[in-house]
CSV table of N, CA and C in Angstrom, one decimal:
chain,number,residue,atom,x,y,z
Y,739,MET,N,38.9,79.4,59.6
Y,739,MET,CA,39.0,79.5,61.2
Y,739,MET,C,37.5,79.6,61.6
Y,740,SER,N,37.3,78.8,62.4
Y,740,SER,CA,35.6,78.8,62.9
Y,740,SER,C,35.4,79.9,63.9
Y,741,ARG,N,34.3,80.1,63.9
Y,741,ARG,CA,33.7,81.2,64.8
Y,741,ARG,C,34.1,80.6,66.3
Y,742,ALA,N,33.7,79.4,66.7
Y,742,ALA,CA,33.9,78.8,68.0
Y,742,ALA,C,35.4,78.9,68.4
Y,743,TYR,N,36.3,78.7,67.2
Y,743,TYR,CA,37.6,78.8,67.7
Y,743,TYR,C,38.0,80.2,67.9
Y,744,LEU,N,37.5,81.0,67.4
Y,744,LEU,CA,37.9,82.6,67.8
Y,744,LEU,C,37.3,82.9,69.0
Y,745,LEU,N,36.1,82.4,69.6
Y,745,LEU,CA,35.4,82.7,70.7
Y,745,LEU,C,36.1,82.1,72.0
Y,746,LYS,N,36.6,80.9,71.8
Y,746,LYS,CA,37.3,79.8,72.7
Y,746,LYS,C,38.3,80.9,73.8
Y,747,VAL,N,38.9,81.7,73.4
Y,747,VAL,CA,39.8,82.4,74.3
Y,747,VAL,C,38.9,83.0,75.5
Y,748,TYR,N,37.8,83.6,75.1
Y,748,TYR,CA,36.8,84.4,76.0
Y,748,TYR,C,36.3,83.4,76.8
Y,749,LEU,N,36.3,82.1,76.6
Y,749,LEU,CA,35.6,81.0,77.5
Y,749,LEU,C,36.6,80.5,78.6
Y,750,ARG,N,37.7,81.2,78.6
Y,750,ARG,CA,38.8,80.7,79.8
Y,750,ARG,C,38.1,81.2,81.1
Y,751,PRO,N,38.3,80.3,82.1
Y,751,PRO,CA,37.9,80.7,83.5
Y,751,PRO,C,39.0,81.7,84.2
Y,752,ASP,N,38.1,82.8,84.9
Y,752,ASP,CA,39.1,83.9,85.5
Y,752,ASP,C,40.1,83.4,86.3
Y,753,GLU,N,39.7,82.4,86.9
Y,753,GLU,CA,40.8,81.8,88.1
Y,753,GLU,C,42.1,81.4,87.4
Y,754,GLU,N,41.9,80.6,86.2
Y,754,GLU,CA,43.0,80.1,85.2
Y,754,GLU,C,43.7,81.3,84.7
Y,755,ILE,N,43.0,82.5,84.3
Y,755,ILE,CA,43.7,83.7,83.8
Y,755,ILE,C,44.6,84.2,84.8
Y,756,GLU,N,44.0,84.4,86.0
Y,756,GLU,CA,44.3,84.9,87.1
Y,756,GLU,C,46.0,84.2,87.4
Y,757,GLU,N,45.7,83.0,87.6
Y,757,GLU,CA,47.0,82.2,87.9
Y,757,GLU,C,48.1,82.5,87.0
Y,758,GLU,N,47.8,82.5,85.6
Y,758,GLU,CA,48.9,82.6,84.5
Y,758,GLU,C,49.4,83.8,84.6
Y,759,VAL,N,48.6,85.1,84.7
Y,759,VAL,CA,49.3,86.4,85.0
Y,759,VAL,C,50.1,86.4,86.2
Y,760,ARG,N,49.7,85.8,87.2
Y,760,ARG,CA,50.4,86.0,88.4
Y,760,ARG,C,51.8,85.2,88.3
Y,761,ARG,N,51.7,83.9,87.5
Y,761,ARG,CA,52.8,83.2,87.3
Y,761,ARG,C,53.6,83.8,86.3
Y,762,THR,N,53.1,84.1,85.3
Y,762,THR,CA,54.0,84.3,84.0
Y,762,THR,C,54.5,85.7,83.9
Y,763,VAL,N,53.7,86.8,84.5
Y,763,VAL,CA,53.9,88.2,84.4
Y,763,VAL,C,54.4,88.6,85.6
Y,764,VAL,N,53.8,88.5,86.8
Y,764,VAL,CA,54.2,89.1,88.2
Y,764,VAL,C,55.3,88.6,88.7
Y,765,SER,N,55.3,87.2,89.1
Y,765,SER,CA,56.2,86.6,90.0
Y,765,SER,C,57.4,86.1,89.0
Y,766,TYR,N,57.2,86.0,87.7
Y,766,TYR,CA,58.4,85.5,86.7
Y,766,TYR,C,59.1,86.7,86.3
Y,767,ARG,N,58.3,87.7,85.8
Y,767,ARG,CA,59.1,88.8,85.2
Y,767,ARG,C,59.4,89.9,86.1
Y,768,PHE,N,58.7,90.0,87.2
Y,768,PHE,CA,58.9,91.1,88.2
Y,768,PHE,C,59.0,90.6,89.5
Y,769,SER,N,59.7,89.6,89.7
Y,769,SER,CA,60.0,88.7,91.0
Y,769,SER,C,60.1,89.9,92.2
Y,770,SER,N,61.0,90.9,91.9
Y,770,SER,CA,61.1,91.9,92.9
Y,770,SER,C,59.9,92.6,93.3
Y,771,LEU,N,59.0,92.7,92.6
Y,771,LEU,CA,57.8,93.4,92.7
Y,771,LEU,C,56.5,92.6,92.9
Y,772,SER,N,56.6,91.3,93.0
Y,772,SER,CA,55.6,90.1,93.0
Y,772,SER,C,54.7,90.5,94.4
Y,773,ARG,N,55.5,91.0,95.4
Y,773,ARG,CA,54.7,91.2,96.5
Y,773,ARG,C,54.0,92.6,96.5
Y,774,GLY,N,54.3,93.4,95.8
Y,774,GLY,CA,53.8,94.7,95.6
Y,774,GLY,C,52.6,94.8,94.6
Y,775,ILE,N,52.4,93.7,93.8
Y,775,ILE,CA,51.5,93.8,92.7
Y,775,ILE,C,50.2,92.6,93.0
Y,776,HIS,N,49.1,93.0,92.9
Y,776,HIS,CA,47.9,92.0,93.3
Y,776,HIS,C,47.3,91.7,92.0
Y,777,VAL,N,46.9,90.5,91.8
Y,777,VAL,CA,46.3,90.4,90.3
Y,777,VAL,C,44.7,89.9,90.8
Y,778,HIS,N,44.0,90.4,90.1
Y,778,HIS,CA,42.3,90.0,90.2
Y,778,HIS,C,41.9,89.9,88.9
Y,779,VAL,N,41.0,89.0,88.4
Y,779,VAL,CA,40.4,88.9,87.2
Y,779,VAL,C,38.7,88.7,87.4
Y,780,GLU,N,38.2,89.5,86.6
Y,780,GLU,CA,36.6,89.4,86.5
Y,780,GLU,C,36.2,89.4,85.2
Y,781,GLU,N,35.6,88.5,84.5
Y,781,GLU,CA,34.9,88.4,83.1
Y,781,GLU,C,36.2,88.7,82.2
Y,782,GLY,N,37.3,88.3,82.5
Y,782,GLY,CA,38.5,88.3,81.4
Y,782,GLY,C,39.3,89.7,81.6
Y,783,VAL,N,38.8,90.6,82.6
Y,783,VAL,CA,39.4,91.8,82.8
Y,783,VAL,C,40.4,91.9,83.9
Y,784,VAL,N,41.6,92.1,83.7
Y,784,VAL,CA,42.6,91.8,84.7
Y,784,VAL,C,42.7,93.2,85.5
Y,785,THR,N,42.8,93.2,86.7
Y,785,THR,CA,43.2,94.3,87.6
Y,785,THR,C,44.7,94.0,88.3
Y,786,LEU,N,45.5,94.9,88.0
Y,786,LEU,CA,46.8,95.1,88.5
Y,786,LEU,C,46.7,95.9,89.6
Y,787,ASP,N,46.8,95.7,90.8
Y,787,ASP,CA,46.6,96.7,92.0
Y,787,ASP,C,47.9,96.6,92.8
Y,788,GLY,N,48.2,97.8,93.3
Y,788,GLY,CA,49.3,97.8,94.3
Y,788,GLY,C,50.3,98.9,94.2
Y,789,HIS,N,51.4,98.8,94.8
Y,789,HIS,CA,52.2,100.0,94.9
Y,789,HIS,C,53.8,99.4,94.6
Y,790,VAL,N,54.5,100.1,93.7
Y,790,VAL,CA,55.9,99.7,93.3
Y,790,VAL,C,56.7,100.7,93.4
Y,791,ARG,N,58.1,100.4,93.5
Y,791,ARG,CA,58.9,101.5,93.5
Y,791,ARG,C,59.3,102.2,92.1
Y,792,ASP,N,59.3,101.3,91.2
Y,792,ASP,CA,59.6,101.9,89.7
Y,792,ASP,C,58.4,101.8,88.8
Y,793,THR,N,57.9,103.1,88.6
Y,793,THR,CA,56.5,103.1,87.9
Y,793,THR,C,56.8,102.9,86.2
Y,794,LEU,N,58.0,102.8,86.0
Y,794,LEU,CA,58.5,102.8,84.7
Y,794,LEU,C,58.0,101.4,84.3
Y,795,LEU,N,58.0,100.5,85.0
Y,795,LEU,CA,57.7,99.1,84.8
Y,795,LEU,C,56.2,98.6,84.5
Y,796,ILE,N,55.4,99.8,84.9
Y,796,ILE,CA,53.8,99.5,84.9
Y,796,ILE,C,53.4,99.2,83.3
Y,797,PRO,N,53.8,99.9,82.5
Y,797,PRO,CA,53.4,99.8,81.0
Y,797,PRO,C,53.7,98.6,80.5
Y,798,LEU,N,55.1,98.1,80.9
Y,798,LEU,CA,55.5,96.5,80.5
Y,798,LEU,C,54.7,95.6,81.2
Y,799,ALA,N,54.2,95.7,82.4
Y,799,ALA,CA,53.5,94.7,83.0
Y,799,ALA,C,52.1,94.8,82.4
Y,800,VAL,N,51.6,95.6,82.0
Y,800,VAL,CA,50.3,95.9,81.5
Y,800,VAL,C,50.3,95.1,80.1
Y,801,ARG,N,51.3,95.4,79.2
Y,801,ARG,CA,51.3,94.6,77.9
Y,801,ARG,C,51.6,93.3,78.1
Y,802,LEU,N,52.4,92.6,79.2
Y,802,LEU,CA,52.6,91.4,79.3
Y,802,LEU,C,51.3,90.6,79.6
Y,803,ALA,N,50.3,91.3,80.5
Y,803,ALA,CA,49.2,90.8,80.8
Y,803,ALA,C,48.2,90.8,79.8
Y,804,ARG,N,48.1,91.6,79.0
Y,804,ARG,CA,47.3,91.8,77.9
Y,804,ARG,C,47.6,90.5,76.8
Y,805,ALA,N,48.9,90.1,76.9
Y,805,ALA,CA,49.2,89.0,75.9
Y,805,ALA,C,48.8,87.5,76.3
Y,806,VAL,N,48.2,87.5,77.8
Y,806,VAL,CA,47.7,86.3,78.1
Y,806,VAL,C,46.5,85.8,77.6
Y,807,GLU,N,46.3,84.6,77.1
Y,807,GLU,CA,45.2,84.0,76.3
Y,807,GLU,C,44.0,84.3,77.3
Y,808,GLY,N,42.9,84.9,76.7
Y,808,GLY,CA,41.7,84.9,77.4
Y,808,GLY,C,41.4,86.4,78.1
Y,809,VAL,N,42.5,87.2,78.1
Y,809,VAL,CA,42.6,88.5,78.6
Y,809,VAL,C,41.7,89.5,77.9
Y,810,VAL,N,40.7,90.2,78.3
Y,810,VAL,CA,39.9,91.0,77.6
Y,810,VAL,C,40.5,92.5,77.6
Y,811,ASP,N,40.9,92.7,78.8
Y,811,ASP,CA,41.5,94.1,79.0
Y,811,ASP,C,42.2,94.1,80.4
Y,812,VAL,N,43.1,95.1,80.6
Y,812,VAL,CA,43.9,95.2,81.8
Y,812,VAL,C,43.7,96.7,82.4
Y,813,GLU,N,43.4,96.7,83.7
Y,813,GLU,CA,43.1,97.8,84.2
Y,813,GLU,C,44.2,98.1,85.4
Y,814,PRO,N,45.4,98.9,85.1
Y,814,PRO,CA,46.5,98.8,85.8
Y,814,PRO,C,46.1,100.1,87.1
Y,815,ARG,N,46.1,99.6,88.4
Y,815,ARG,CA,45.8,100.5,89.6
Y,815,ARG,C,46.8,100.5,90.5
Y,816,ILE,N,48.2,100.6,89.8
Y,816,ILE,CA,49.5,100.6,90.4
Y,816,ILE,C,49.9,101.8,90.7
Y,817,GLY,N,50.4,102.3,92.0
Y,817,GLY,CA,50.9,103.5,92.2
Y,817,GLY,C,52.5,103.4,92.6
Y,818,GLY,N,53.3,104.4,92.6
Y,818,GLY,CA,54.5,104.4,93.0
Y,818,GLY,C,55.4,105.5,92.7
Y,819,GLU,N,56.4,105.6,92.7
Y,819,GLU,CA,57.6,106.8,92.6
Y,819,GLU,C,58.2,106.5,91.0
Y,820,PRO,N,58.2,107.6,90.5
Y,820,PRO,CA,59.1,107.4,89.0
Y,820,PRO,C,60.5,107.3,89.4
Y,821,THR,N,61.2,106.4,88.8
Y,821,THR,CA,62.8,106.4,88.8
Y,821,THR,C,63.5,106.8,87.5
Y,822,GLY,N,64.7,106.8,87.8
Y,822,GLY,CA,65.5,106.7,86.4
Y,822,GLY,C,65.8,108.2,86.1
Y,823,GLY,N,65.9,109.3,87.2
Y,823,GLY,CA,66.0,110.6,86.8
Y,823,GLY,C,65.2,111.3,86.1
Y,824,HIS,N,63.9,110.8,85.7
Y,824,HIS,CA,63.1,111.5,84.8
Y,824,HIS,C,61.9,112.0,85.7
Y,825,GLY,N,62.1,112.2,87.2
Y,825,GLY,CA,61.1,112.7,87.9
Y,825,GLY,C,61.0,114.2,87.6
Y,826,ARG,N,59.7,114.8,88.1
Y,826,ARG,CA,59.6,116.2,87.9
Y,826,ARG,C,60.2,116.8,89.2
Y,827,GLY,N,60.6,118.2,89.0
Y,827,GLY,CA,61.1,118.7,90.0
Y,827,GLY,C,62.6,118.5,90.5
Y,828,THR,N,63.3,117.9,89.4
Y,828,THR,CA,64.7,117.7,89.5
Y,828,THR,C,65.3,118.8,89.0
Y,829,SER,N,66.1,119.3,89.9
Y,829,SER,CA,67.0,120.5,89.5
Y,829,SER,C,68.5,120.0,89.0
Y,830,ARG,N,69.1,120.8,88.0
Y,830,ARG,CA,70.4,120.8,87.5
Y,830,ARG,C,71.1,121.6,87.5
């Protein structure tokens, strides 16, 4: 495998990465959240910004975004409320 081939993924334009993350991760996998998550890419670093109802989905969104070719890192800046009965302060 050549060095140029290995570095090729880092040469992908930010706009192209942003479109793929928006299309294949946010809109496709999290269609109910697509209006709550905004995608921005700079130098291969994806920023996921916004507010969602179910914070349990945030780690999945980060993993899927990291899997997109050309992504160097992912910065999740997503807030929300934990769901699924695992929140703090729940009395039984």
